[in-house]
């Protein structure tokens, strides 16, 4: 009964052994060529980590042009063009362009990201990633996700006409949504990404429709004049605030990346703001002492893929927004307490 | 004996596609063999488990449970033939049932329209004709008198909706202005949070599940 299954698994492992042994040699040979990347590849080369390391290296070092479509429930499909190039001096250049409507254009030259959007004067940020529709940190530092997520090799399939390796990314404590990622077998670049809810329902999807890897960077990048890009906006570093509140529960791998007091631009109300991040999702927590004149009911719902939870908890009105299950948002909100 | 399990296992793994005739032979075997059917279930379950695709709640044997429930159902005696049993009338009745559902759906739609209209109405009970604050505005152009006008009792739902909108916009802005440096200060930030967490864990014991 079960024996046949076990036999088969062992049979395949033995069959695959020569490959498992042969592959690291190959990757070492490659690593020596690339030099400085060798230190980061320490996993067996056919593991999910190795695949994500390969992706991360490809995203940073190749000249590519990718067309993809972002799909969210209840919203029109959003087509994007994503180009990346490295010039002779080793400077990274990246462009992300929303192709429908008035558009949204983001250009990154090294550590300066410039945003050109309708209704907002153009501005630049000092950052090494574009804040786009995909989790950029996953591409650049997949190892950072290991704190809170598990990487699982699933299998191969065909995506966008190319052979693809599927990898599943699941939160270790099952407190966040999972991710299914398909990577190009040849280059390691992303071909498809599904955000999966806890009942395995599809929440958001990125589907690559065209992928070109070229020797030279796209001629588009030669036309950019770095001097013409808008100035960098400097936010005054938020001084450490002395808050009477503390969050006692954070999902595994999630940390507080930002905390300040801010006046909301819409209503002028002052709230305490905390941003939580695990490298894959960013979550906003707003805290406000509740006011008897403004009673509010507890609400939970989803806005596109973001979960929104607003509850009255003790003396506080707490609102949490982000791509996380409502139960987790509730657990975070309920764990907020006054420090004695 | 074990060959048929082997065949089935290969089929479940999608590795049995060499000749279509052989896979249909396995499928026929499964149809006629209760033991193989049991295997079919468990192989799929094992596969899902290995791939971590198991859903949060697993409902085994829904079909069996429904069948059991039907069996334990008290028997209903067949009613006498009435005018409803005439073929023509029998066809009409489902339409009336559908009509009921349509009426419910229509009333929901009306309720939603009214709700939206109420939302879109300007605040009539404001003492003076101040320009309503536009939640979508960028850059903190909030009217100074906003808090005073709020003192006038207002519909709570509208108020809350507006607040939620502000939060959503602010969340989007925060994500937009988020900056990440690949090299510096990331580790120190991580260190800070860890220290903070340690300090917190000393203070309070009860953590939610």
Coordinates of C-alpha atoms in Angstrom, one line a residue:
Chain A
X1 CA 0.0 0.0 0.0
X2 CA 2.1 2.9 1.3
X3 CA 5.2 0.8 0.4
X4 CA 4.7 1.3 -3.3
X5 CA 4.5 5.1 -2.8
X6 CA 7.7 5.1 -0.7
X7 CA 9.4 2.8 -3.2
X8 CA 8.6 5.3 -5.8
X9 CA 9.8 8.3 -3.9
X10 CA 13.1 6.6 -3.1
X11 CA 13.4 5.4 -6.7
X12 CA 13.1 9.0 -7.9
X13 CA 15.5 10.4 -5.3
X14 CA 18.2 7.9 -6.4
X15 CA 17.5 8.7 -10.0
X16 CA 17.8 12.4 -9.4
X17 CA 21.0 12.1 -7.3
X18 CA 23.5 12.5 -10.1
X19 CA 21.8 15.8 -11.0
X20 CA 21.7 17.0 -7.5
X21 CA 25.4 16.4 -7.2
X22 CA 26.2 17.8 -10.6
X23 CA 24.2 21.0 -10.3
X24 CA 26.1 22.7 -7.5
X25 CA 29.4 22.2 -9.4
X26 CA 27.8 24.1 -12.3
X27 CA 26.6 26.9 -10.1
X28 CA 30.0 27.2 -8.4
X29 CA 31.6 27.5 -11.8
X30 CA 29.1 30.3 -12.6
X31 CA 29.6 31.9 -9.2
X32 CA 33.3 32.2 -9.7
X33 CA 32.7 34.1 -12.9
X34 CA 30.3 36.6 -11.3
X35 CA 32.6 36.9 -8.2
X36 CA 30.9 38.9 -5.6
X37 CA 27.6 37.1 -5.8
X38 CA 29.2 33.8 -4.7
X39 CA 28.8 34.5 -1.0
X40 CA 25.0 34.7 -1.1
X41 CA 24.5 31.4 -2.8
X42 CA 24.9 28.8 0.0
X43 CA 21.8 26.7 -0.6
X44 CA 21.6 23.4 -2.5
X45 CA 21.2 24.7 -6.0
X46 CA 17.9 23.0 -6.8
X47 CA 16.1 24.4 -3.7
X48 CA 13.5 27.1 -3.6
X49 CA 16.0 29.5 -1.9
X50 CA 18.5 28.9 -4.7
X51 CA 15.8 29.7 -7.3
X52 CA 14.9 32.9 -5.5
X53 CA 18.6 33.9 -5.2
X54 CA 18.8 33.3 -8.9
X55 CA 15.8 35.5 -9.5
X56 CA 17.2 38.2 -7.3
X57 CA 20.5 38.2 -9.1
X58 CA 18.8 38.2 -12.5
X59 CA 16.5 41.1 -11.6
X60 CA 19.5 43.2 -10.6
X61 CA 22.0 42.3 -13.3
X62 CA 20.2 41.6 -16.6
X63 CA 19.1 43.9 -19.3
X64 CA 15.4 43.1 -19.8
X65 CA 12.1 44.4 -20.9
X66 CA 9.0 42.8 -19.4
X67 CA 5.3 43.5 -20.2
X68 CA 2.9 42.3 -17.5
X69 CA -0.7 42.7 -16.5
X70 CA -1.8 43.3 -12.9
X71 CA -5.2 41.8 -12.1
X72 CA -7.2 42.7 -9.0
X73 CA -10.8 41.7 -8.2
X74 CA -13.4 44.2 -9.3
X75 CA -10.9 46.5 -11.1
X76 CA -9.8 46.8 -14.7
X77 CA -6.7 44.9 -15.7
X78 CA -3.6 47.2 -15.5
X79 CA -0.9 46.7 -18.1
X80 CA 2.6 47.7 -17.2
X81 CA 6.0 47.9 -19.0
X82 CA 9.0 47.2 -16.9
X83 CA 12.5 47.7 -18.2
X84 CA 15.9 47.3 -16.5
X85 CA 19.4 47.9 -17.7
X86 CA 22.9 48.1 -16.4
X87 CA 25.2 50.5 -18.2
X88 CA 29.0 50.3 -18.7
X89 CA 29.7 51.9 -15.4
X90 CA 27.6 49.3 -13.6
X91 CA 24.8 51.8 -12.8
X92 CA 21.4 50.2 -12.5
X93 CA 18.5 51.8 -14.4
X94 CA 14.9 50.8 -14.1
X95 CA 11.7 52.0 -15.6
X96 CA 8.1 51.1 -14.7
X97 CA 5.3 52.5 -16.8
X98 CA 1.5 52.1 -16.4
X99 CA 0.3 51.8 -20.0
X100 CA -3.4 52.6 -19.7
X101 CA -5.0 56.0 -19.1
X102 CA -3.0 59.0 -18.1
X103 CA -0.3 56.6 -16.9
X104 CA 2.2 56.6 -14.2
X105 CA 5.9 56.6 -15.0
X106 CA 8.6 55.7 -12.6
X107 CA 12.3 55.9 -13.4
X108 CA 15.1 54.7 -11.1
X109 CA 18.7 55.7 -11.8
X110 CA 20.9 54.0 -9.1
X111 CA 19.5 55.1 -5.8
X112 CA 17.2 57.9 -7.1
X113 CA 13.6 57.0 -7.9
X114 CA 11.6 59.6 -9.8
X115 CA 7.8 59.4 -10.0
X116 CA 5.8 61.1 -12.7
X117 CA 2.1 60.8 -12.0
X118 CA -1.0 62.7 -13.1
X119 CA -2.2 65.4 -10.6
X120 CA 1.0 65.4 -8.6
X121 CA 4.1 67.4 -9.3
X122 CA 7.0 65.0 -10.2
X123 CA 9.2 64.1 -7.3
X124 CA 12.1 61.8 -6.5
X125 CA 12.9 59.6 -3.5
X126 CA 16.2 58.3 -2.3
X127 CA 15.5 54.6 -2.5
X128 CA 16.9 51.5 -4.1
X129 CA 13.5 50.1 -5.1
X130 CA 10.5 51.3 -7.0
X131 CA 7.3 51.2 -5.0
X132 CA 5.3 49.4 -7.7
X133 CA 2.6 46.7 -7.9
X134 CA 5.0 43.9 -7.1
X135 CA 6.9 43.3 -3.8
X136 CA 10.3 44.7 -4.8
X137 CA 11.9 43.5 -1.6
X138 CA 11.1 40.0 -2.6
X139 CA 13.1 40.5 -5.8
X140 CA 16.1 42.1 -4.2
X141 CA 16.4 40.4 -0.8
X142 CA 14.4 37.2 -0.8
X143 CA 16.5 35.9 2.1
X144 CA 14.9 38.6 4.3
X145 CA 11.6 36.8 4.0
X146 CA 13.0 33.6 5.5
X147 CA 12.2 35.0 9.0
X148 CA 8.5 34.8 8.4
X149 CA 7.9 32.7 5.3
X150 CA 8.7 29.2 4.1
X151 CA 9.8 28.6 0.4
X152 CA 8.6 25.5 -1.2
X153 CA 9.5 24.0 -4.6
X154 CA 6.4 22.9 -6.3
X155 CA 7.0 21.9 -9.9
X156 CA 7.4 22.9 -13.4
X157 CA 4.9 24.3 -15.8
X158 CA 4.6 26.4 -18.9
X159 CA 3.9 30.1 -18.4
X160 CA 3.9 32.8 -21.1
X161 CA 5.2 30.3 -23.5
X162 CA 8.3 29.5 -21.5
X163 CA 9.4 26.7 -19.1
X164 CA 8.8 27.9 -15.6
X165 CA 9.6 26.8 -12.1
X166 CA 6.9 27.2 -9.5
X167 CA 7.7 28.2 -6.0
X168 CA 5.3 28.7 -3.2
X169 CA 5.9 31.2 -0.4
X170 CA 3.8 30.5 2.8
X171 CA 3.9 32.4 6.1
X172 CA 5.2 30.1 8.8
X173 CA 2.5 31.0 11.3
X174 CA -0.2 30.9 8.7
X175 CA -1.1 34.5 9.6
X176 CA -0.6 36.1 6.2
X177 CA -1.5 35.5 2.6
X178 CA 0.6 33.1 0.6
X179 CA 2.3 33.7 -2.8
X180 CA 2.7 31.5 -5.8
X181 CA 5.6 32.5 -8.0
X182 CA 6.6 31.1 -11.4
X183 CA 10.2 31.9 -12.5
X184 CA 11.6 31.5 -15.9
X185 CA 13.8 28.4 -16.0
X186 CA 16.4 30.0 -18.2
X187 CA 16.9 33.5 -16.8
X188 CA 15.2 33.2 -13.3
X189 CA 13.0 36.3 -14.0
X190 CA 9.4 36.4 -12.8
X191 CA 6.7 35.1 -15.2
X192 CA 3.7 35.0 -12.9
X193 CA 2.7 35.7 -9.4
X194 CA -0.5 34.9 -7.5
X195 CA -1.5 36.2 -4.2
X196 CA -3.4 33.4 -2.5
X197 CA -5.9 33.8 0.4
X198 CA -6.3 31.3 3.2
X199 CA -8.9 29.3 1.5
X200 CA -6.6 29.1 -1.6
X201 CA -8.7 31.7 -3.4
X202 CA -6.9 34.0 -5.9
X203 CA -6.6 37.6 -4.5
X204 CA -4.3 39.3 -6.9
X205 CA -2.3 38.3 -10.0
X206 CA 0.6 39.5 -12.0
X207 CA 0.9 37.8 -15.4
X208 CA 3.9 38.5 -17.6
X209 CA 2.9 38.7 -21.3
X210 CA 6.2 39.4 -22.9
X211 CA 9.8 39.0 -21.8
X212 CA 12.9 40.0 -23.6
X213 CA 16.5 39.7 -22.3
X214 CA 19.0 41.7 -24.3
X215 CA 22.7 42.2 -24.3
X216 CA 22.6 45.9 -24.3
X217 CA 20.4 48.1 -22.1
X218 CA 17.3 49.4 -23.8
X219 CA 17.9 52.6 -25.9
X220 CA 15.3 54.3 -23.7
X221 CA 17.8 54.6 -20.9
X222 CA 20.3 56.5 -23.0
X223 CA 17.8 59.2 -23.5
X224 CA 17.4 60.0 -19.8
X225 CA 19.3 63.0 -18.6
X226 CA 19.9 62.5 -14.9
X227 CA 20.2 66.2 -14.3
X228 CA 16.7 66.8 -15.5
X229 CA 15.1 64.5 -13.0
X230 CA 13.1 66.1 -10.2
X231 CA 14.9 66.8 -6.9
X232 CA 14.8 64.3 -4.1
X233 CA 12.1 64.9 -1.5
X234 CA 13.6 64.7 2.0
X235 CA 11.3 63.8 4.8
X236 CA 12.5 64.9 8.1
X237 CA 13.4 61.8 10.0
X238 CA 10.6 61.0 12.4
X239 CA 11.9 61.6 15.9
X240 CA 11.4 58.7 18.2
X241 CA 8.0 59.4 19.8
X242 CA 7.2 58.5 23.4
X243 CA 4.1 56.6 22.8
X244 CA 1.9 55.2 25.7
X245 CA 0.8 52.3 23.4
X246 CA 2.5 49.1 22.5
X247 CA 1.7 46.3 20.2
X248 CA 2.1 43.0 21.9
X249 CA 1.5 40.7 19.0
X250 CA 3.2 40.8 15.6
X251 CA 3.1 38.0 13.1
X252 CA 6.3 36.1 12.7
X253 CA 8.9 38.0 10.7
X254 CA 7.0 41.2 10.9
X255 CA 8.7 44.3 12.3
X256 CA 7.8 47.9 12.9
X257 CA 9.5 49.9 10.1
X258 CA 8.0 53.3 10.9
X259 CA 6.3 55.0 13.8
X260 CA 5.2 58.6 14.1
X261 CA 2.5 61.1 15.0
X262 CA 0.9 62.5 11.9
X263 CA -1.9 64.8 10.8
X264 CA -4.1 63.1 8.2
X265 CA -4.2 65.2 5.1
X266 CA -7.9 64.5 4.4
X267 CA -9.4 65.4 7.8
X268 CA -6.7 67.1 9.7
X269 CA -7.0 64.7 12.6
X270 CA -3.9 63.7 14.5
X271 CA -3.2 60.0 14.7
X272 CA -0.4 57.8 15.8
X273 CA 0.9 55.8 12.8
X274 CA 2.8 52.6 12.7
X275 CA 4.0 50.8 9.6
X276 CA 4.6 47.1 9.9
X277 CA 6.4 45.1 7.2
X278 CA 7.7 41.6 6.7
X279 CA 9.4 42.4 3.3
X280 CA 6.4 41.1 1.4
X281 CA 3.5 43.2 2.7
X282 CA 3.3 46.6 4.3
X283 CA 0.6 47.2 6.9
X284 CA -0.6 50.5 8.3
X285 CA -1.9 50.8 11.8
X286 CA -3.6 54.0 12.9
X287 CA -4.3 54.7 16.6
X288 CA -6.5 57.5 17.9
X289 CA -7.9 58.0 21.3
X290 CA -11.6 57.5 21.0
X291 CA -13.9 60.5 21.3
X292 CA -17.4 60.1 22.7
X293 CA -18.7 62.7 20.2
X294 CA -17.7 60.6 17.3
X295 CA -19.0 57.1 18.0
X296 CA -17.9 54.6 15.5
X297 CA -18.9 51.1 14.8
X298 CA -16.5 48.2 14.3
X299 CA -16.0 47.4 10.7
X300 CA -14.1 44.9 8.6
X301 CA -14.0 44.7 4.9
X302 CA -11.8 44.5 1.8
X303 CA -11.0 47.3 -0.5
X304 CA -9.6 45.6 -3.6
X305 CA -6.9 43.4 -2.0
X306 CA -6.4 45.4 1.1
X307 CA -8.1 44.3 4.3
X308 CA -9.5 47.2 6.3
X309 CA -10.4 46.7 10.0
X310 CA -11.5 49.5 12.3
X311 CA -12.4 48.7 15.9
X312 CA -12.9 50.4 19.1
X313 CA -10.5 48.8 21.6
X314 CA -10.5 50.2 25.1
X315 CA -9.8 53.9 24.9
X316 CA -8.5 53.6 21.3
X317 CA -9.9 53.6 17.8
X318 CA -7.7 51.4 15.8
X319 CA -7.7 51.1 12.0
X320 CA -5.5 48.6 10.2
X321 CA -5.1 48.5 6.5
X322 CA -3.0 46.1 4.4
X323 CA -2.8 42.8 2.5
X324 CA -3.4 40.5 5.4
X325 CA -6.2 38.2 6.7
X326 CA -8.8 40.0 8.8
X327 CA -8.2 37.6 11.7
X328 CA -4.6 38.6 11.9
X329 CA -5.5 42.3 11.7
X330 CA -7.9 41.8 14.5
X331 CA -5.2 39.9 16.6
X332 CA -2.8 42.8 16.1
X333 CA -5.4 45.4 17.0
X334 CA -6.6 43.6 20.1
X335 CA -3.0 43.2 21.3
X336 CA -2.4 47.0 21.6
X337 CA -2.1 48.0 25.2
X338 CA -1.1 51.0 27.3
X339 CA 2.3 50.8 28.8
X340 CA 2.2 51.2 32.5
Chain B
X1 CA -1.6 -6.2 -7.0
X2 CA 1.1 -3.5 -6.4
X3 CA 1.3 -2.8 -10.1
X4 CA -2.2 -1.4 -10.2
X5 CA -1.3 0.9 -7.3
X6 CA 1.8 1.9 -9.1
X7 CA -0.2 2.7 -12.2
X8 CA -2.7 4.8 -10.2
X9 CA 0.1 6.7 -8.4
X10 CA 1.8 7.5 -11.7
X11 CA -1.6 8.7 -13.0
X12 CA -2.2 11.0 -10.0
X13 CA 1.3 12.4 -10.4
X14 CA 0.6 13.2 -14.1
X15 CA 3.4 10.9 -15.2
X16 CA 1.2 8.4 -17.0
X17 CA 0.6 10.2 -20.2
X18 CA 2.7 8.1 -22.6
X19 CA -0.3 6.2 -24.1
X20 CA -3.8 7.6 -23.7
X21 CA -5.1 4.0 -23.8
X22 CA -3.2 3.0 -20.7
X23 CA -4.5 5.9 -18.6
X24 CA -8.1 5.1 -19.6
X25 CA -7.4 1.5 -18.6
X26 CA -6.3 2.7 -15.2
X27 CA -9.4 4.9 -14.9
X28 CA -11.6 2.1 -15.8
X29 CA -9.9 -0.1 -13.2
X30 CA -10.6 2.7 -10.6
X31 CA -14.2 2.8 -11.5
X32 CA -14.7 -0.9 -10.9
X33 CA -12.4 -1.3 -7.8
X34 CA -13.4 0.0 -4.4
X35 CA -9.9 -0.4 -3.1
X36 CA -8.5 1.6 -5.9
X37 CA -11.1 4.3 -5.2
X38 CA -9.9 4.5 -1.7
X39 CA -6.3 4.8 -2.9
X40 CA -7.4 7.5 -5.3
X41 CA -8.6 9.6 -2.4
X42 CA -5.6 9.0 -0.3
X43 CA -3.0 9.7 -3.1
X44 CA -4.6 13.0 -3.9
X45 CA -4.7 13.9 -0.2
X46 CA -1.0 12.9 0.2
X47 CA -0.1 14.9 -2.9
X48 CA -2.0 18.0 -1.6
X49 CA -0.3 17.6 1.8
X50 CA 3.2 17.3 0.3
X51 CA 2.5 20.4 -1.8
X52 CA 1.0 22.2 1.2
X53 CA -2.2 22.8 -0.7
X54 CA -4.5 21.5 1.9
X55 CA -7.4 23.8 2.7
X56 CA -8.0 25.2 6.2
X57 CA -10.9 22.8 6.8
X58 CA -11.0 19.5 5.1
X59 CA -14.4 18.0 4.5
X60 CA -14.0 14.4 3.9
X61 CA -16.7 12.5 2.1
X62 CA -19.3 15.2 1.5
X63 CA -21.2 12.9 -0.8
X64 CA -21.3 10.1 1.8
X65 CA -22.5 12.5 4.5
X66 CA -25.3 13.8 2.2
X67 CA -26.3 10.3 1.4
X68 CA -26.4 9.4 5.1
X69 CA -28.4 12.5 5.9
X70 CA -30.9 11.6 3.2
X71 CA -31.3 8.1 4.5
X72 CA -32.0 9.3 8.0
X73 CA -34.5 11.8 6.7
X74 CA -38.1 11.0 7.8
X75 CA -39.9 9.5 4.9
X76 CA -42.5 11.9 3.3
X77 CA -45.6 10.2 2.1
X78 CA -46.4 11.0 -1.5
X79 CA -49.2 13.5 -1.6
X80 CA -52.3 13.0 -3.7
X81 CA -52.2 14.2 -7.2
X82 CA -53.4 17.8 -7.3
X83 CA -53.8 20.4 -10.1
X84 CA -50.2 21.3 -9.5
X85 CA -49.1 18.0 -11.0
X86 CA -50.5 18.9 -14.4
X87 CA -47.4 19.4 -16.6
X88 CA -48.4 22.9 -17.6
X89 CA -48.9 24.2 -14.1
X90 CA -45.8 22.5 -12.8
X91 CA -43.9 24.6 -15.3
X92 CA -45.5 27.8 -14.2
X93 CA -44.7 27.5 -10.5
X94 CA -40.9 27.8 -10.8
X95 CA -41.5 31.2 -12.6
X96 CA -43.4 32.5 -9.6
X97 CA -40.6 31.3 -7.4
X98 CA -38.1 33.1 -9.6
X99 CA -40.3 36.2 -9.4
X100 CA -39.9 36.2 -5.6
X101 CA -36.2 36.1 -5.9
X102 CA -36.2 38.9 -8.4
X103 CA -38.3 41.0 -6.1
X104 CA -35.7 40.4 -3.3
X105 CA -32.9 41.3 -5.6
X106 CA -34.7 44.4 -6.8
X107 CA -35.3 45.6 -3.2
X108 CA -31.6 45.2 -2.5
X109 CA -30.7 47.3 -5.5
X110 CA -33.1 50.0 -4.4
X111 CA -31.7 50.0 -0.9
X112 CA -28.2 50.4 -2.4
X113 CA -29.2 53.2 -4.6
X114 CA -30.8 55.0 -1.6
X115 CA -27.7 54.4 0.4
X116 CA -25.5 55.8 -2.3
X117 CA -27.7 58.8 -2.7
X118 CA -27.6 59.5 1.0
X119 CA -23.9 59.3 0.8
X120 CA -23.6 61.7 -2.0
X121 CA -25.8 64.3 -0.4
X122 CA -24.0 67.4 0.8
X123 CA -24.4 68.0 4.6
X124 CA -27.6 69.9 4.8
X125 CA -27.5 70.6 8.5
X126 CA -24.3 72.6 8.4
X127 CA -24.8 76.1 9.7
X128 CA -23.1 77.8 6.8
X129 CA -22.2 76.9 3.3
X130 CA -18.6 75.8 3.8
X131 CA -17.0 73.9 1.0
X132 CA -17.1 70.2 1.8
X133 CA -13.7 68.8 2.4
X134 CA -12.5 66.7 -0.5
X135 CA -11.1 63.5 0.9
X136 CA -8.9 62.9 -2.1
X137 CA -6.9 66.1 -1.9
X138 CA -3.1 65.9 -1.7
X139 CA -0.9 67.9 0.5
X140 CA -2.9 68.7 3.6
X141 CA -5.3 71.4 2.3
X142 CA -7.7 70.7 5.2
X143 CA -10.2 73.5 6.0
X144 CA -9.4 75.2 9.3
X145 CA -13.0 75.2 10.4
X146 CA -13.4 71.5 9.8
X147 CA -13.5 70.5 13.5
X148 CA -16.1 73.1 14.4
X149 CA -18.5 72.1 11.7
X150 CA -18.1 68.6 12.9
X151 CA -19.7 69.6 16.3
X152 CA -23.0 69.7 14.5
X153 CA -24.6 66.3 14.9
X154 CA -24.2 64.4 11.7
X155 CA -25.0 61.1 10.3
X156 CA -22.5 58.7 11.9
X157 CA -22.3 56.4 8.8
X158 CA -21.2 59.2 6.5
X159 CA -18.8 60.5 9.0
X160 CA -17.2 57.1 9.5
X161 CA -17.1 56.4 5.7
X162 CA -15.2 59.7 5.3
X163 CA -12.8 58.8 8.0
X164 CA -12.1 55.4 6.4
X165 CA -11.5 57.1 3.1
X166 CA -8.9 59.3 4.7
X167 CA -7.2 56.3 6.2
X168 CA -7.2 54.5 2.9
X169 CA -5.7 57.5 1.1
X170 CA -3.1 57.9 3.8
X171 CA -2.2 54.2 3.6
X172 CA -1.6 54.6 -0.2
X173 CA 0.5 57.6 0.4
X174 CA 2.6 55.9 3.0
X175 CA 3.3 53.0 0.7
X176 CA 4.1 55.5 -2.1
X177 CA 6.6 57.4 0.0
X178 CA 8.2 54.3 1.5
X179 CA 11.9 54.3 0.8
X180 CA 14.2 51.4 1.1
X181 CA 18.0 51.4 1.2
X182 CA 19.5 48.1 0.3
X183 CA 22.7 48.5 2.3
X184 CA 22.6 50.9 5.3
X185 CA 20.5 51.2 8.4
X186 CA 18.4 48.2 7.7
X187 CA 20.1 46.0 10.2
X188 CA 20.1 48.7 12.8
X189 CA 16.4 49.1 12.4
X190 CA 15.9 45.4 12.7
X191 CA 18.0 45.5 15.8
X192 CA 15.9 48.3 17.3
X193 CA 12.7 46.4 16.8
X194 CA 14.1 43.3 18.3
X195 CA 15.2 45.2 21.4
X196 CA 11.9 46.9 21.6
X197 CA 10.1 43.5 21.3
X198 CA 12.2 42.1 24.1
X199 CA 11.4 45.0 26.3
X200 CA 7.7 44.6 25.6
X201 CA 7.7 40.9 26.3
X202 CA 8.9 41.6 29.8
X203 CA 6.0 43.9 30.5
X204 CA 3.0 41.8 29.4
X205 CA 2.5 38.1 29.4
X206 CA -0.8 37.6 27.6
X207 CA -0.4 37.5 23.9
X208 CA -3.3 36.7 21.6
X209 CA -3.3 33.4 19.8

